[in-house]
Short mmCIF file of C-alpha atoms in Angstrom, two decimals:
data_model
loop_
_atom_site.label_atom_id
_atom_site.label_comp_id
_atom_site.label_asym_id
_atom_site.label_seq_id
_atom_site.Cartn_x
_atom_site.Cartn_y
_atom_site.Cartn_z
CA UNK Z 13 66.47 60.31 181.24
CA UNK Z 14 64.96 61.93 184.60
CA UNK Z 15 67.61 59.83 186.78
CA UNK Z 16 70.49 60.51 184.77
CA UNK Z 17 71.78 63.90 185.29
CA UNK Z 18 74.98 65.74 183.87
CA UNK Z 19 75.56 67.74 187.24
CA UNK Z 20 74.67 67.25 190.78
CA UNK Z 21 74.25 70.87 191.93
CA UNK Z 22 74.45 70.04 195.81
CA UNK Z 23 77.63 68.45 195.18
CA UNK Z 24 79.22 71.77 193.34
CA UNK Z 25 77.50 73.99 195.73
CA UNK Z 26 74.35 75.34 193.95
CA UNK Z 27 70.82 75.04 194.89
CA UNK Z 28 68.91 73.31 192.22
CA UNK Z 29 66.90 76.33 190.95
CA UNK Z 30 70.40 78.15 190.91
CA UNK Z 31 71.93 75.48 188.81
CA UNK Z 32 68.88 75.74 186.53
CA UNK Z 33 68.96 79.44 186.22
CA UNK Z 34 72.87 79.51 185.56
CA UNK Z 35 72.49 77.05 182.66
CA UNK Z 36 69.45 78.62 181.29
CA UNK Z 37 71.25 81.95 181.42
CA UNK Z 38 74.36 80.38 179.57
CA UNK Z 39 72.34 79.31 176.60
CA UNK Z 40 70.16 81.25 173.97
CA UNK Z 41 66.48 80.45 174.51
CA UNK Z 42 67.59 77.99 177.40
CA UNK Z 43 64.90 79.30 179.59
CA UNK Z 44 62.13 78.36 176.96
CA UNK Z 45 63.81 74.83 176.33
CA UNK Z 46 63.58 74.27 180.04
CA UNK Z 47 60.22 75.27 180.74
CA UNK Z 48 59.03 73.04 177.84
CA UNK Z 49 61.23 69.94 178.52
CA UNK Z 50 61.42 69.67 182.48
CA UNK Z 51 57.77 69.22 183.16
CA UNK Z 52 57.76 66.40 180.52
CA UNK Z 53 61.14 64.65 181.18
CA UNK Z 54 61.85 65.18 184.77
CA UNK Z 55 58.53 66.33 186.61
CA UNK Z 56 60.37 66.10 190.02
CA UNK Z 57 62.19 69.24 189.00
CA UNK Z 58 59.38 71.41 187.99
CA UNK Z 59 59.05 73.16 191.21
CA UNK Z 60 62.73 73.90 190.96
CA UNK Z 61 62.24 75.10 187.52
CA UNK Z 62 59.45 77.58 188.37
CA UNK Z 63 61.76 78.98 191.12
CA UNK Z 64 64.58 79.17 188.86
CA UNK Z 65 62.61 81.16 186.16
CA UNK Z 66 60.98 83.72 188.61
CA UNK Z 67 64.47 84.42 190.18
CA UNK Z 68 63.25 83.59 193.72
CA UNK Z 69 65.59 80.90 194.76
CA UNK Z 70 68.29 80.35 197.13
CA UNK Z 71 71.92 81.02 195.85
CA UNK Z 72 74.76 79.19 197.32
CA UNK Z 73 78.11 80.60 197.70
CA UNK Z 74 81.46 78.46 197.23
CA UNK Z 75 85.02 79.34 197.03
CA UNK Z 76 85.22 82.29 194.65
CA UNK Z 77 84.72 85.95 194.51
CA UNK Z 78 81.12 87.16 193.78
CA UNK Z 79 79.59 90.50 192.66
CA UNK Z 80 76.76 91.46 194.96
CA UNK Z 81 73.08 92.04 193.06
CA UNK Z 82 70.18 90.21 191.88
CA UNK Z 83 71.07 88.84 188.35
CA UNK Z 84 71.60 84.74 188.17
CA UNK Z 85 75.43 85.40 188.34
CA UNK Z 86 75.41 87.60 191.54
CA UNK Z 87 74.66 86.97 195.02
CA UNK Z 88 71.99 88.83 196.59
CA UNK Z 89 72.26 90.74 199.90
CA UNK Z 90 71.35 88.85 203.12
CA UNK Z 91 72.70 86.49 205.93
CA UNK Z 92 74.50 83.38 204.70
CA UNK Z 93 75.78 80.57 206.90
CA UNK Z 94 78.40 77.82 206.38
CA UNK Z 95 78.49 74.92 208.75
CA UNK Z 96 80.64 71.74 209.40
CA UNK Z 97 84.27 70.83 209.93
CA UNK Z 98 85.68 74.35 208.92
CA UNK Z 99 89.48 74.69 208.72
CA UNK Z 100 91.57 77.56 207.49
CA UNK Z 101 88.40 79.51 205.99
CA UNK Z 102 88.93 83.14 204.70
CA UNK Z 103 86.07 85.37 203.90
CA UNK Z 104 85.89 89.25 202.87
CA UNK Z 105 83.14 91.69 202.00
CA UNK Z 106 84.69 94.67 199.84
CA UNK Z 107 83.33 98.06 198.74
CA UNK Z 108 83.23 99.28 195.15
CA UNK Z 109 86.80 100.99 195.77
CA UNK Z 110 88.22 97.82 196.60
CA UNK Z 111 88.52 98.48 200.45
CA UNK Z 112 87.65 95.53 202.88
CA UNK Z 113 84.53 96.31 204.61
CA UNK Z 114 84.78 93.27 206.96
CA UNK Z 115 86.54 90.02 206.81
CA UNK Z 116 87.47 86.78 208.77
CA UNK Z 117 89.87 84.02 209.20
CA UNK Z 118 88.91 80.78 211.02
CA UNK Z 119 91.48 78.17 211.67
CA UNK Z 120 88.98 75.75 213.00
CA UNK Z 121 85.05 76.46 213.24
CA UNK Z 122 81.74 74.45 213.31
CA UNK Z 123 79.66 77.26 211.88
CA UNK Z 124 80.34 80.94 210.74
CA UNK Z 125 77.63 83.42 209.79
CA UNK Z 126 78.15 86.62 207.64
CA UNK Z 127 75.77 89.40 206.65
CA UNK Z 128 76.32 90.69 203.12
CA UNK Z 129 74.74 94.38 202.79
CA UNK Z 130 73.29 95.80 199.57
CA UNK Z 131 76.04 98.29 199.70
CA UNK Z 132 78.78 95.57 199.62
CA UNK Z 133 80.56 95.29 196.12
CA UNK Z 134 81.79 91.90 196.25
CA UNK Z 135 82.07 88.92 198.65
CA UNK Z 136 85.08 86.45 198.55
CA UNK Z 137 85.15 82.97 200.25
CA UNK Z 138 88.34 80.71 200.27
CA UNK Z 139 88.26 77.37 202.11
CA UNK Z 140 84.90 77.89 203.87
CA UNK Z 141 82.74 75.33 202.18
CA UNK Z 142 79.04 76.26 200.96
CA UNK Z 143 77.33 79.21 202.29
CA UNK Z 144 73.52 78.97 202.40
CA UNK Z 145 71.04 81.76 203.00
CA UNK Z 146 69.79 82.19 206.41
CA UNK Z 147 66.17 82.44 206.50
#
């Protein structure tokens, strides 16, 4: 069972701890089930589970609009980067009143870095690939 998964987080733009946290948050008693089952069924995921349950894990950003914050469904403030063959990428940071704080459009790029501030309300990405935190 450990080798069979219903999802491959990296392919849908999630870090493994992020994927576990999102799925546990969506189910009642999900954290308890993960805490009990993962070390027994899939020991290689135990470290990711520990990070997931602690809330200290990298959150990856794909095409969507995200609220800024610290819950599993939000994106924490910080610096994020997307790399690769980027074409027709649009991103935008907005304030609580909907005003655009900063945005960018890249027709062709190899790397884009964006800083999301704690005072931002949302971050939107379209066609940019996967944004990962810069450490």
